Coordinates of C-alpha atoms and ligand atoms in Angstrom, one line a residue:
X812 CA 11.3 -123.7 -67.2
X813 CA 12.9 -126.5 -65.8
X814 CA 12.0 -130.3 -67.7
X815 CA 12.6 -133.2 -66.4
X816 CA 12.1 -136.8 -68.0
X817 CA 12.4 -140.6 -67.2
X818 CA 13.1 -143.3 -69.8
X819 CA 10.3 -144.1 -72.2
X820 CA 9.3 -147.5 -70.6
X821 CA 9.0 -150.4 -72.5
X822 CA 5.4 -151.8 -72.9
X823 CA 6.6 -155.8 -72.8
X824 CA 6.2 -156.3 -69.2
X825 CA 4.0 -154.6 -66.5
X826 CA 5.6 -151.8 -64.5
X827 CA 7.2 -153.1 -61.1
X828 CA 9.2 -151.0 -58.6
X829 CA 12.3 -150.9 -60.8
X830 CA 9.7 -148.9 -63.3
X831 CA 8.6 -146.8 -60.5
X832 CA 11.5 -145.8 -58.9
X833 CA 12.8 -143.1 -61.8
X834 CA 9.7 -142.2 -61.9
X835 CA 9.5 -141.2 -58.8
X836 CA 12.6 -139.5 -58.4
X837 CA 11.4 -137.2 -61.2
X838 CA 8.0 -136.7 -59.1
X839 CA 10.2 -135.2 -56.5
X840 CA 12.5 -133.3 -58.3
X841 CA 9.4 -131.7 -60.1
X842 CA 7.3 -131.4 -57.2
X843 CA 10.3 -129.4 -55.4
X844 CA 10.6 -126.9 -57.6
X845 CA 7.3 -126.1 -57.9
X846 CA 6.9 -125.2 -54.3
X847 CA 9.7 -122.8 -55.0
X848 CA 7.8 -121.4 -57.7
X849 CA 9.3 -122.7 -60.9
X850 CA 7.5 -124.2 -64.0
X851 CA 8.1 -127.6 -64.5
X852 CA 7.6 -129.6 -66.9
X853 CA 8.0 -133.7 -65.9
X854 CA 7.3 -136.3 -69.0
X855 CA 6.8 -139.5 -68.8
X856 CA 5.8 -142.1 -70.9
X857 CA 6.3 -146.0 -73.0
X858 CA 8.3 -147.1 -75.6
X859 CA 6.1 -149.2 -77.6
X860 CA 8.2 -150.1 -80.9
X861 CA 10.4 -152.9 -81.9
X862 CA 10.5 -156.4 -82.5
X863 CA 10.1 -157.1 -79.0
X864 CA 6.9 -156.2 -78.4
X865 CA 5.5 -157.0 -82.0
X866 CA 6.6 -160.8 -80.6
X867 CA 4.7 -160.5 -77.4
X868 CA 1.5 -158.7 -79.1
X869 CA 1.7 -161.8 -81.3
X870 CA 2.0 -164.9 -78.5
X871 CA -1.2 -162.7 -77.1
X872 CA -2.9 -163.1 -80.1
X873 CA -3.5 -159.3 -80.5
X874 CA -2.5 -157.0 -82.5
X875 CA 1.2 -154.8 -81.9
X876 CA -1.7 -151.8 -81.6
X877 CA -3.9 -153.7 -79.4
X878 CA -1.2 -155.2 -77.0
X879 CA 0.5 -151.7 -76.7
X880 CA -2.7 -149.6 -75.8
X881 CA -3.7 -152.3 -72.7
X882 CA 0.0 -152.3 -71.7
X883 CA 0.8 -148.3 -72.0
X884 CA -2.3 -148.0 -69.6
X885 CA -0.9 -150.0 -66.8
X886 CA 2.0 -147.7 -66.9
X887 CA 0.2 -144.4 -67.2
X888 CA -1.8 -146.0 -63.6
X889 CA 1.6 -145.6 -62.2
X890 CA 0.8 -142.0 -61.4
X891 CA -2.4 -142.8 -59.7
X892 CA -0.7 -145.4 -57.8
X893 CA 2.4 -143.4 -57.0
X894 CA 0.8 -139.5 -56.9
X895 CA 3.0 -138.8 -59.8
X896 CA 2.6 -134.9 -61.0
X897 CA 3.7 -135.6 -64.2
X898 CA 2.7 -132.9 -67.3
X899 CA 2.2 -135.2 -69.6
X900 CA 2.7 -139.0 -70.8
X901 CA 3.7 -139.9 -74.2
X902 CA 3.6 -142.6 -75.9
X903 CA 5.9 -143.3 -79.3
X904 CA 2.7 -144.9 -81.3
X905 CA 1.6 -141.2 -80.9
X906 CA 0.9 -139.4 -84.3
X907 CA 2.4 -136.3 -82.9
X908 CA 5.6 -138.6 -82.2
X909 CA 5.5 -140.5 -85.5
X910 CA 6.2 -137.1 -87.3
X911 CA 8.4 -135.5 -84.6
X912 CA 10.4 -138.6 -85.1
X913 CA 10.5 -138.3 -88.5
X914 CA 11.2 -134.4 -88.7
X915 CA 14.3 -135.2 -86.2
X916 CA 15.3 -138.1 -89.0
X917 CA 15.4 -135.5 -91.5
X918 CA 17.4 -133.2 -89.3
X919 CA 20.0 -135.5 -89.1
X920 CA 19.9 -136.8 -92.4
X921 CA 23.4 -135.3 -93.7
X922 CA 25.0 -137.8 -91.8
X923 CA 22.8 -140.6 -92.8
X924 CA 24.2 -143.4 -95.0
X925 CA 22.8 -146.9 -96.4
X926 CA 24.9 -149.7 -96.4
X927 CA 24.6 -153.3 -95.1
X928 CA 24.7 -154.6 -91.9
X929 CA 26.7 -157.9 -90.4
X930 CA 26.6 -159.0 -86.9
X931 CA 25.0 -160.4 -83.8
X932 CA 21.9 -159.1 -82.9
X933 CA 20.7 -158.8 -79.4
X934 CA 16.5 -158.5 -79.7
X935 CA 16.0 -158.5 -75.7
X936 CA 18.2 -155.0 -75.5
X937 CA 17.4 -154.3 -79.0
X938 CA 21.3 -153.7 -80.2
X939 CA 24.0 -155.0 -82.0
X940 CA 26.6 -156.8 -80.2
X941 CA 30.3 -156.5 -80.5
X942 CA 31.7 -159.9 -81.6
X943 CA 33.9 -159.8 -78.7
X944 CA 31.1 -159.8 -76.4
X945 CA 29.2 -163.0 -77.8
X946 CA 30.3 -166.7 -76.2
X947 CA 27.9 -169.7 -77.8
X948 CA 25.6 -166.9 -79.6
X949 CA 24.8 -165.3 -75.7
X950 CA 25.8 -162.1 -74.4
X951 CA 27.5 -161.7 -71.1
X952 CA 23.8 -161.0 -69.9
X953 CA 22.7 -164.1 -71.3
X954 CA 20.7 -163.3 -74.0
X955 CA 20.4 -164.8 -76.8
X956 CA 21.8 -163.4 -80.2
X957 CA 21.4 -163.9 -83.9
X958 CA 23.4 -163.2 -86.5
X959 CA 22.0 -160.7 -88.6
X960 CA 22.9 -159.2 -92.5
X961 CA 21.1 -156.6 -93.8
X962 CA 21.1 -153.5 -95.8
X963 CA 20.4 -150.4 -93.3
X964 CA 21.1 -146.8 -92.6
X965 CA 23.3 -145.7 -90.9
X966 CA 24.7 -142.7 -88.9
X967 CA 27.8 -141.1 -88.8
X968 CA 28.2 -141.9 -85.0
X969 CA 31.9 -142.1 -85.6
X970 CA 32.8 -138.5 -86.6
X971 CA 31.2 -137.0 -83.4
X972 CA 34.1 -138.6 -80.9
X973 CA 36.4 -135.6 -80.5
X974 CA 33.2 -133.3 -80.4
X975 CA 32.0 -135.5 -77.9
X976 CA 35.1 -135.8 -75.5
X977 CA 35.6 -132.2 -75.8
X978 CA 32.2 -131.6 -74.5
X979 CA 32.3 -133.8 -71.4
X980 CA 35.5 -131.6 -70.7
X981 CA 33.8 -128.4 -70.8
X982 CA 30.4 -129.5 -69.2
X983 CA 31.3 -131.2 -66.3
X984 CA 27.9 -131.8 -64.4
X985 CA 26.7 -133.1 -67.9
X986 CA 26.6 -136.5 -66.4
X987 CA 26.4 -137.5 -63.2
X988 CA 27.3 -138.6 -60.9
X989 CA 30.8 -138.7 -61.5
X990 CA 31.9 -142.1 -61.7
X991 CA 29.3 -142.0 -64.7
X992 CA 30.8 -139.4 -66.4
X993 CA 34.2 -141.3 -66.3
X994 CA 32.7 -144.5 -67.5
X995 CA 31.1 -142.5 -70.5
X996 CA 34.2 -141.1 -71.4
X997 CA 36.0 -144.1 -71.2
X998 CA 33.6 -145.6 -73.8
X999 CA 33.8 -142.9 -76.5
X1000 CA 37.5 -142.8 -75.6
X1001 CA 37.7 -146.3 -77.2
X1002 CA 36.3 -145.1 -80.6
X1003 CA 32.2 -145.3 -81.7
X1004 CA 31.7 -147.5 -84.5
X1005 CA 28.9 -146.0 -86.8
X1006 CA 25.0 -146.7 -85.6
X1007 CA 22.6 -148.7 -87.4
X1008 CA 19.8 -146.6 -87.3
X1009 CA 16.6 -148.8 -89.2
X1010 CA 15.6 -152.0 -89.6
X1011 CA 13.7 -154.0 -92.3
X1012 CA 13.4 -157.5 -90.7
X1013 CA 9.8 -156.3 -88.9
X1014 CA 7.3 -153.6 -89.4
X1015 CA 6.5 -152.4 -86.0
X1016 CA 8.1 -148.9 -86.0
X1017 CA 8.1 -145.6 -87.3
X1018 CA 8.8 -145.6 -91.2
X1019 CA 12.3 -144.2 -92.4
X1020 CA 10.6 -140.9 -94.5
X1021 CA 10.6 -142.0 -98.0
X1022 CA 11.9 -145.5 -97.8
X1023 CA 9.2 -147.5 -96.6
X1024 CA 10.9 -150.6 -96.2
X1025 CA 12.7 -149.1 -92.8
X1026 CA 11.1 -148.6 -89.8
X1027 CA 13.5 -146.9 -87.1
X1028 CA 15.8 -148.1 -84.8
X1029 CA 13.5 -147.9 -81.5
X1030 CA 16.0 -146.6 -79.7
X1031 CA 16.5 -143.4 -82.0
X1032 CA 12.7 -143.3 -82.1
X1033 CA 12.4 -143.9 -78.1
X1034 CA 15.3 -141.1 -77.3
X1035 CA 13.2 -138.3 -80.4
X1036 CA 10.3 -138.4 -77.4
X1037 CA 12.0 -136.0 -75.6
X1038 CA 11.5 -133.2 -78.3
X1039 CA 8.1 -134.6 -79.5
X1040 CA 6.9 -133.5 -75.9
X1041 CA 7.6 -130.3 -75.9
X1042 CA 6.0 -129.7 -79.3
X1043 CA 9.3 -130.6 -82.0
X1044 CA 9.2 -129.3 -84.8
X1045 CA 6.7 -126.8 -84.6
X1046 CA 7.2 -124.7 -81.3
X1047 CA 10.0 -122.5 -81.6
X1048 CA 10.8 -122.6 -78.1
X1049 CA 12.3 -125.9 -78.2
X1050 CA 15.6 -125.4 -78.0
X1051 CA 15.2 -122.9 -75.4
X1052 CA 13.2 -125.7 -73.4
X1053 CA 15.0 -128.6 -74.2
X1054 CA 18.3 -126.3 -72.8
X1055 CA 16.6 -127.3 -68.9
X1056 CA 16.6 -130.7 -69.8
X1057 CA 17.2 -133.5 -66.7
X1058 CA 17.2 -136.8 -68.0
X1059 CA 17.3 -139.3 -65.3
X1060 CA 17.8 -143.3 -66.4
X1061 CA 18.9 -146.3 -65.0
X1062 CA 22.7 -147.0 -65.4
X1063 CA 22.2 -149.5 -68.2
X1064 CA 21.1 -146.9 -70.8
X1065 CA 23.4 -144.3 -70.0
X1066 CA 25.3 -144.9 -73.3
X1067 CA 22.3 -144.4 -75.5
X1068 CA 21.1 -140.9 -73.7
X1069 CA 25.1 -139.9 -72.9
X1070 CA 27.0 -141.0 -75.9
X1071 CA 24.1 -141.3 -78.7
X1072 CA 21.8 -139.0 -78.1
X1073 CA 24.4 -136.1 -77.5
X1074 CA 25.8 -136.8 -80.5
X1075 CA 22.3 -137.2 -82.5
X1076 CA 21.3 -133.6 -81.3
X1077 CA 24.6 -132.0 -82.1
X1078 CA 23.8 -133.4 -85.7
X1079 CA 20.5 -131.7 -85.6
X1080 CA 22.0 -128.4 -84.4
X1081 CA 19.9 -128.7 -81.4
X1082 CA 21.3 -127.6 -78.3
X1083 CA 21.9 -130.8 -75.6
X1084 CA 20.3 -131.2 -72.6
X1085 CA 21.6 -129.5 -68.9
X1086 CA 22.1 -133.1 -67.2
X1087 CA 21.9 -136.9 -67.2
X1088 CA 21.6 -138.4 -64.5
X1089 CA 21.7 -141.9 -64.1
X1090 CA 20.9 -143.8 -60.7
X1091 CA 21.3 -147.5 -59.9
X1092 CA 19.5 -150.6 -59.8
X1093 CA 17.3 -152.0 -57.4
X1094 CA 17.2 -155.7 -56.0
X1095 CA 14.6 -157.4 -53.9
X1096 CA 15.5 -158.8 -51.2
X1097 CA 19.1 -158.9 -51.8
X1098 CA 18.4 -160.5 -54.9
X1099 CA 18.0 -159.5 -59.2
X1100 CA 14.5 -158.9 -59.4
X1101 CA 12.6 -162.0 -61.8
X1102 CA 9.6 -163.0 -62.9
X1103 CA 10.9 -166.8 -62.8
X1104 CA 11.8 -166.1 -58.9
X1105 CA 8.7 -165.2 -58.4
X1106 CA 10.6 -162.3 -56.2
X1107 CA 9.3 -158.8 -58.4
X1108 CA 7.6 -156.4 -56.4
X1109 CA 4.3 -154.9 -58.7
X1110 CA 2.9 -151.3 -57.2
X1111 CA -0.6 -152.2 -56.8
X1112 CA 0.3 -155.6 -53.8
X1113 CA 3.2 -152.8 -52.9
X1114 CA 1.0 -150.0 -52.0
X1115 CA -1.8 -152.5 -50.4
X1116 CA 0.8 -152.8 -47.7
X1117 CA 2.4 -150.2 -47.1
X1118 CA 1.2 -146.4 -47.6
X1119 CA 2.8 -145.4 -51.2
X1120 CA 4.6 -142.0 -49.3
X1121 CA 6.1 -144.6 -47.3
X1122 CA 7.3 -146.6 -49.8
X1123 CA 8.1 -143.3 -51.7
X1124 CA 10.5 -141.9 -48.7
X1125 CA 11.8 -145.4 -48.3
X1126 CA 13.4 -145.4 -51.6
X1127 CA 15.4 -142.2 -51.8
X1128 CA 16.4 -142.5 -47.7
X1129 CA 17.7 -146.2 -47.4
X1130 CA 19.1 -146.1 -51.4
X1131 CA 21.3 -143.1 -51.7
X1132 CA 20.1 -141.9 -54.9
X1133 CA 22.7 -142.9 -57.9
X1134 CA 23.3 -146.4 -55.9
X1135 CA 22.8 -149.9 -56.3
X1136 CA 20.4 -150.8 -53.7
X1137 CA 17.8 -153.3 -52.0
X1138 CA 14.7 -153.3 -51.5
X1139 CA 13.2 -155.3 -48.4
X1140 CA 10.3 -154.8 -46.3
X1141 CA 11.9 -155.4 -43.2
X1142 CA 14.2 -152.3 -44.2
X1143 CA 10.9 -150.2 -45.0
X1144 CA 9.5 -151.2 -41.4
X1145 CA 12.5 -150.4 -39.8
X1146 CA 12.5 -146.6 -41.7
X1147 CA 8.6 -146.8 -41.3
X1148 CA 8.8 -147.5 -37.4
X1149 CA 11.9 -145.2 -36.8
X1150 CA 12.0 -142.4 -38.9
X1151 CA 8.4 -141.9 -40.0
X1152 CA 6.8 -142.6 -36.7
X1153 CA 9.2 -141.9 -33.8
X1154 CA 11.0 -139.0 -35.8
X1155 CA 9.1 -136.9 -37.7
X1156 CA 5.3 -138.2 -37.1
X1157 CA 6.5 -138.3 -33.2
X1158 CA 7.3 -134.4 -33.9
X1159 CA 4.1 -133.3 -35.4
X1160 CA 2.3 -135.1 -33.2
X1161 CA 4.1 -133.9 -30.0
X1162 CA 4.2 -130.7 -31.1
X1163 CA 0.5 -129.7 -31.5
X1164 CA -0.6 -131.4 -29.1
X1165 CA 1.4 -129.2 -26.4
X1166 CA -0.1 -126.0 -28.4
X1167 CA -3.2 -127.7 -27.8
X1168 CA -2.7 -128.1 -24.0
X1169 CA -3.1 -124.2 -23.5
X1170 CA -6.1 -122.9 -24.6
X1171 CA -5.0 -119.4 -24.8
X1172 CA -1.9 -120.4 -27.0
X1173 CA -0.9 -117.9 -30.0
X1174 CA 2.4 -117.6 -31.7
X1175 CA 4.5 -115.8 -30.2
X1176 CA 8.0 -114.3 -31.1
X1177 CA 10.0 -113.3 -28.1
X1178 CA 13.4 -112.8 -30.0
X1179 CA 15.2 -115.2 -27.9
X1180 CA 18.4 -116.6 -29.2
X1181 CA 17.4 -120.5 -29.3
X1182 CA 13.7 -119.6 -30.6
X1183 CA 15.1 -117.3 -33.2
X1184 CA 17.9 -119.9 -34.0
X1185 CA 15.5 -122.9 -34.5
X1186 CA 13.0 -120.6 -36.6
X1187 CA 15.6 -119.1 -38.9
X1188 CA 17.2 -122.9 -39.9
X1189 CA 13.3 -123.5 -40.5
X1190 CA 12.9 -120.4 -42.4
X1191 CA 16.3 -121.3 -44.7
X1192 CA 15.6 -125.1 -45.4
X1193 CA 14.0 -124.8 -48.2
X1194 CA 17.1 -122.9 -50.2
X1195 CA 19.4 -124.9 -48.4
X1196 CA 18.0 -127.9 -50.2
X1197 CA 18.5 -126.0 -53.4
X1198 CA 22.3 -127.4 -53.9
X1199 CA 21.0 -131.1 -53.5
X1200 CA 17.7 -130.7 -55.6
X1201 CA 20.5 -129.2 -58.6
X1202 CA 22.5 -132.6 -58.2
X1203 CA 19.4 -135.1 -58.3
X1204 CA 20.7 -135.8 -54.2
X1205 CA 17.6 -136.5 -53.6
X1206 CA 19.1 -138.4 -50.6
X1207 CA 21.7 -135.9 -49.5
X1208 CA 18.7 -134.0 -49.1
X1209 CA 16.7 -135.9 -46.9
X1210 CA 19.5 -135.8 -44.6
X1211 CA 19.5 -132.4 -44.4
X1212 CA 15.6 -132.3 -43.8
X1213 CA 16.6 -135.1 -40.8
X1214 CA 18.9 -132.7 -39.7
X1215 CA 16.3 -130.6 -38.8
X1216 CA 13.9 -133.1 -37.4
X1217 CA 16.9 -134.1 -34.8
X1218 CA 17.3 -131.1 -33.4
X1219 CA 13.4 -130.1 -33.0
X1220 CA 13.4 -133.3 -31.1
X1221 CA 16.1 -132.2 -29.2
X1222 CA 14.4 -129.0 -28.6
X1223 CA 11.7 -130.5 -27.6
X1224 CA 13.6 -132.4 -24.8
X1225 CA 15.8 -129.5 -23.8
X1226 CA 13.4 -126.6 -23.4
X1227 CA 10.7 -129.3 -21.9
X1228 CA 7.1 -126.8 -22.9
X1229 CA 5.5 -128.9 -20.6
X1230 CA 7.6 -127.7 -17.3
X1231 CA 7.2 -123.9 -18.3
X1232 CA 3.1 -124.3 -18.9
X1233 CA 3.1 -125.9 -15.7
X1234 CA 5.4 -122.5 -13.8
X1235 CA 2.6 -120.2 -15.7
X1236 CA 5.6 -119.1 -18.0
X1237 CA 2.7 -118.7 -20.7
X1238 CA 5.0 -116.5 -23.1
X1239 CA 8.4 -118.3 -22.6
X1240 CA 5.7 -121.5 -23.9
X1241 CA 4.0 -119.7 -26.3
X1242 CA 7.8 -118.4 -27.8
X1243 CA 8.9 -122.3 -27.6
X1244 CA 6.1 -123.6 -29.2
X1245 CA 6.1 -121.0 -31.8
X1246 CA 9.4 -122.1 -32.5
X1247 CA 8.7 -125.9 -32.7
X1248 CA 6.0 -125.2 -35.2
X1249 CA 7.7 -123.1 -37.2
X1250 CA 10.6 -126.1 -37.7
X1251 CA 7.6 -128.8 -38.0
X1252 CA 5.8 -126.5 -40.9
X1253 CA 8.9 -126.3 -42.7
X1254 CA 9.9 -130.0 -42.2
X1255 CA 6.8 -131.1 -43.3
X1256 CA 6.4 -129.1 -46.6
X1257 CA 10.1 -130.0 -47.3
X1258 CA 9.1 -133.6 -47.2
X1259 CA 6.5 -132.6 -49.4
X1260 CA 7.8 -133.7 -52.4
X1261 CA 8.7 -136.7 -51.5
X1262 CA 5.5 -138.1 -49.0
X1263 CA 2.7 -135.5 -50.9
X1264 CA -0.4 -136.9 -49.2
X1265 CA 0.9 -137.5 -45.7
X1266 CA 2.4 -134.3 -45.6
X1267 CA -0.6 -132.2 -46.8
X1268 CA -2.4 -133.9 -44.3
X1269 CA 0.5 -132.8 -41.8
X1270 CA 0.1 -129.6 -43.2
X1271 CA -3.3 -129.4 -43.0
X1272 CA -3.0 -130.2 -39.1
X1273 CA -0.4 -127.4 -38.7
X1274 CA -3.1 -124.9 -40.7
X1275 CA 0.0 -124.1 -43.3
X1276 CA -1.4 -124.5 -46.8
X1277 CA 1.6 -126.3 -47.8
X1278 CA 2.1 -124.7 -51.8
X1279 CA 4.4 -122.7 -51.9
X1280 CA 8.1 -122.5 -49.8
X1281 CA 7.6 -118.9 -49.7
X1282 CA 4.6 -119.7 -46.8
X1283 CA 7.8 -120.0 -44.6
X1284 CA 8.7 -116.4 -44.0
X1285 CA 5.3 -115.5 -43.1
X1286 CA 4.3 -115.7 -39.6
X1287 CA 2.0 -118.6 -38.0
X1288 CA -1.5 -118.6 -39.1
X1289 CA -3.5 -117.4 -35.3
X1290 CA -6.4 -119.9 -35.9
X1291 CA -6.5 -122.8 -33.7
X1292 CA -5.3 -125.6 -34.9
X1293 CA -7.9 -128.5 -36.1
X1294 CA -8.3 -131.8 -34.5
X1295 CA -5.2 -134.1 -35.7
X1296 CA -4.4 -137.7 -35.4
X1297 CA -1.4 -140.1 -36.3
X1298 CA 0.0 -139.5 -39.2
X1299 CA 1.4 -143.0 -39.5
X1300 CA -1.5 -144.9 -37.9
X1301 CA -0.1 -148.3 -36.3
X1302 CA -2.6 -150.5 -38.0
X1303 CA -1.0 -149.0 -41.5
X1304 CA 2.1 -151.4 -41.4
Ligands
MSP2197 N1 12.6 -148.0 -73.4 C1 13.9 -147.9 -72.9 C2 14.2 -146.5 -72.5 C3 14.1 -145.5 -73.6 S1 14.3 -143.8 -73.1 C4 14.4 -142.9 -74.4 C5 14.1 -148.8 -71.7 N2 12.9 -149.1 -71.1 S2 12.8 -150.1 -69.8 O1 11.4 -150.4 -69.7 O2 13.7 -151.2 -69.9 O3 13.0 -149.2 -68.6 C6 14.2 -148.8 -68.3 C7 14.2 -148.0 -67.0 O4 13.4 -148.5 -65.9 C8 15.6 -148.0 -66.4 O5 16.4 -147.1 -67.1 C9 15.3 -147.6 -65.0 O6 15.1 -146.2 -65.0 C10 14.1 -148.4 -64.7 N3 14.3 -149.7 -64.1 C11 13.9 -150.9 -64.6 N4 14.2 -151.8 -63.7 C12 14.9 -151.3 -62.7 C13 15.4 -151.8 -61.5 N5 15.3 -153.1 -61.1 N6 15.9 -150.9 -60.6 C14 15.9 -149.5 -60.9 N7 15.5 -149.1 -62.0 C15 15.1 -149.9 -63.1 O7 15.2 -149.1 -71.3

């Protein structure tokens, strides 16, 4: 099995593209690997605890319950508005999470203490700030912070340093990519102060078991999802599943799933998960997304404009994945125009329309060198992307899909179909075409994952069902192909 997650989201504001874009990368990454056969499991889900969203709940006038159940749905639309293929979608006011989270507190309760809190409090991250970083009761992000005493529990963060370090050392794809890894270490490096784990100052949150007054810390209860999912406590095959584990996040909470959670599972004797990956931040328009600029980009006004594959592929080809990046609809016209219609659309289109032109066409495989050349890199894509789809490239591999999509156009130009039809040179054609198809199938269920609808339709046109990556090493389907039009239609922007 192979699992892969995205954060939790929280339920306070409505899911932009910032909320998509994990998301998406994780629909990719699953969708991959199930055209190469393997079973995935992709979770998503919202984070629906804490003061912050018992605060919003309340200037709505609704209840924490209420307020969470309207919100959560606009974030489980996502997959309808993005295709997403995830398994399932959790959400943390969940019974099944409420006593997962609960088991997983028991499982770590040897290194649970009480004692009393003093410090700043951030409630828009929901953490404690180091004194250092507060100036004028802000933090360098500008939020505000309040000083905070209370008695709480805590756990024994602290002793898990050395265990820690020493398993960054002998894991080294634990975290990626690298300069990740190095920041990580640097932090643990520096010591870990002990973790406030519950709070009593609000009531919105999973109660501590037996102590009533606590609720947990959201973040321990946010980060337990990840077992709740897969059926913690009860199925026995958790650890064995949880072993697959992908996290992808967003930078900012790589400490909590790379420094906390590591250390939380290691105190639960739980094995820790294979990856985390954490990718960077999007802007809009060359600028921090906002609600008071007015400059956030929302999926449903999104999609209305441009086709959500296109918008999909934009993402991981102009943004390497595990960047900072922008995103700008000039730059998604440019790809649009470019890449989706000159390149590859260009390429299907081209390409069965000159096995239209002779009637009598059927593949054909006439063993010469530069048919057999271009059909063999078609017939190997697939596994070559196998060393990018391990590292979360998601980009690295849609360069080496492009690679491909060059040099059919090339092809194209260089053994010109057209001028051999025209000498009668039916079988040199027939070879040629073969060939081009061949290279356009696999293109086009390698972009799969990452432009699902457009592709099946491409698919669809080429007569390939489009499943499974193993359809490559059969030969081409004899029917004739069925009537086909632009895959990126003009009037589509
Ligand atoms: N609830 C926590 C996560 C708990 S996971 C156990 C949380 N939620 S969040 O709503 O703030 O979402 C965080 C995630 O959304 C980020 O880690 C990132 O994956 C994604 N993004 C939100 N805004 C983003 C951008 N502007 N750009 C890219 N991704 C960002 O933190």
């Amino acid at each position: 099995m192979k699992y892969i997650t995205t954060p939790i989201y929280y339920v306070n504001g409505k899911p932009h593209i910032g909320s998509s874009y994990t998301s998406i990368a994780a629909d990719i990454l699953s969708r991959f690997w199930r055209m190469h056969e393997h079973d995935v499991f992709f979770l998503t889900g919202t984070d629906e605890h804490g003061m912050k969203v018992a605060q919003s709940a309340e200037k709505q006038g609704k209840s924490p319950q209420e307020f969470c159940d309207v919100m959560s749905a606009e974030f489980r639309k996502l997959s309808t508005i993005w295709n997403l293929s995830n398994t399932d979608f959790i959400r943390t006011t969940e019974e099944r999470h409420k006593k997962a989270a609960q088991e997983f507190w028991n499982a770590i309760a040897h290194d649970i203490y009480k004692s009393t809190y003093k410090g700043w409090y951030d409630s828009v991250d929901e953490c404690f700030v180091a004194e250092a970083d507060v100036c004028n009761e802000k933090t360098k992000d500008g939020h505000t912070v309040s000083w905070m005493e209370e008695d709480c529990y805590f756990f024994a963060l602290s002793k898990y340093k050395d265990r820690l370090l020493e398993y960054y050392r002998s894991n080294s794809q634990f975290i990626a990519p690298e300069k990740r890894m190095r920041e990580v270490e640097s932090i643990v490096k520096q010591g870990l102060n002990d973790l406030c784990i519950s709070r009593s100052r609000f009531s919105w949150g999973i109660p501590v078991p037996n102590d009533e007054k606590h609720v947990m810390y959201v973040w321990i209860d946010a980060l337990t999802n990840y077992l709740t999912a897969l059926g913690y406590p009860k199925n026995n095959d958790v650890p064995e599943q949880f072993q697959t584990c992908v996290h992808l996040v967003g930078k900012e909470i790589l400490k909590f799933h790379a420094v906390y959670w590591p250390a939380l599972l290691m105190s639960a004797g739980l094995p820790l998960p294979k990856r985390i990956f954490a990718h960077g931040w999007l802007t809009s328009e060359g600028i921090k997304m906002s609600k008071s600029l007015g400059n956030v980009i929302y999926p449903e006004e999104i999609t209305k404009l441009y086709h959500p594959d296109v918008i999909r592929y934009y993402l991981f080809r102009e943004i390497r994945f595990g960047e900072d990046g922008d995103f700008s609809k000039q730059a998604v016209e440019k790809r649009l125009n470019y890449d989706l219609r000159n390149d590859f659309g260009n390429l299907v289109q081209r390409v069965i329309s000159l096995a239209k032109k002779f009637e009598g066409f059927s593949p054909t495989y006439d063993q010469q060198e530069k048919n057999n050349n271009l059909i063999a890199k078609a017939r190997s894509l697939p596994n070559e992307l196998i060393k990018y789809f391990e590292m979360q490239d998601i980009s690295g591999a849609l360069d080496a899909i492009w690679q491909l999509v060059t040099e059919s156009n090339r092809f194209v130009e260089e053994t010109k179909p057209w001028a051999l039809l025209k000498n009668n040179d039916t079988i040199a054609f027939c070879a040629t075409i073969t060939a081009l198809l061949e290279a356009t199938r696999s293109i086009s269920m390698c972009l799969k994952p990452f432009m699902p609808t457009i592709c099946s339709q491409a698919c669809e046109f080429l007569r390939a069902k489009g499943e499974l990556f193993q359809e490559l090493q059969e030969p081409l389907s004899s029917q004739v192909l069925p009537d086909h039009f632009p895959l990126f239609p003009k009037d589509d922007k």
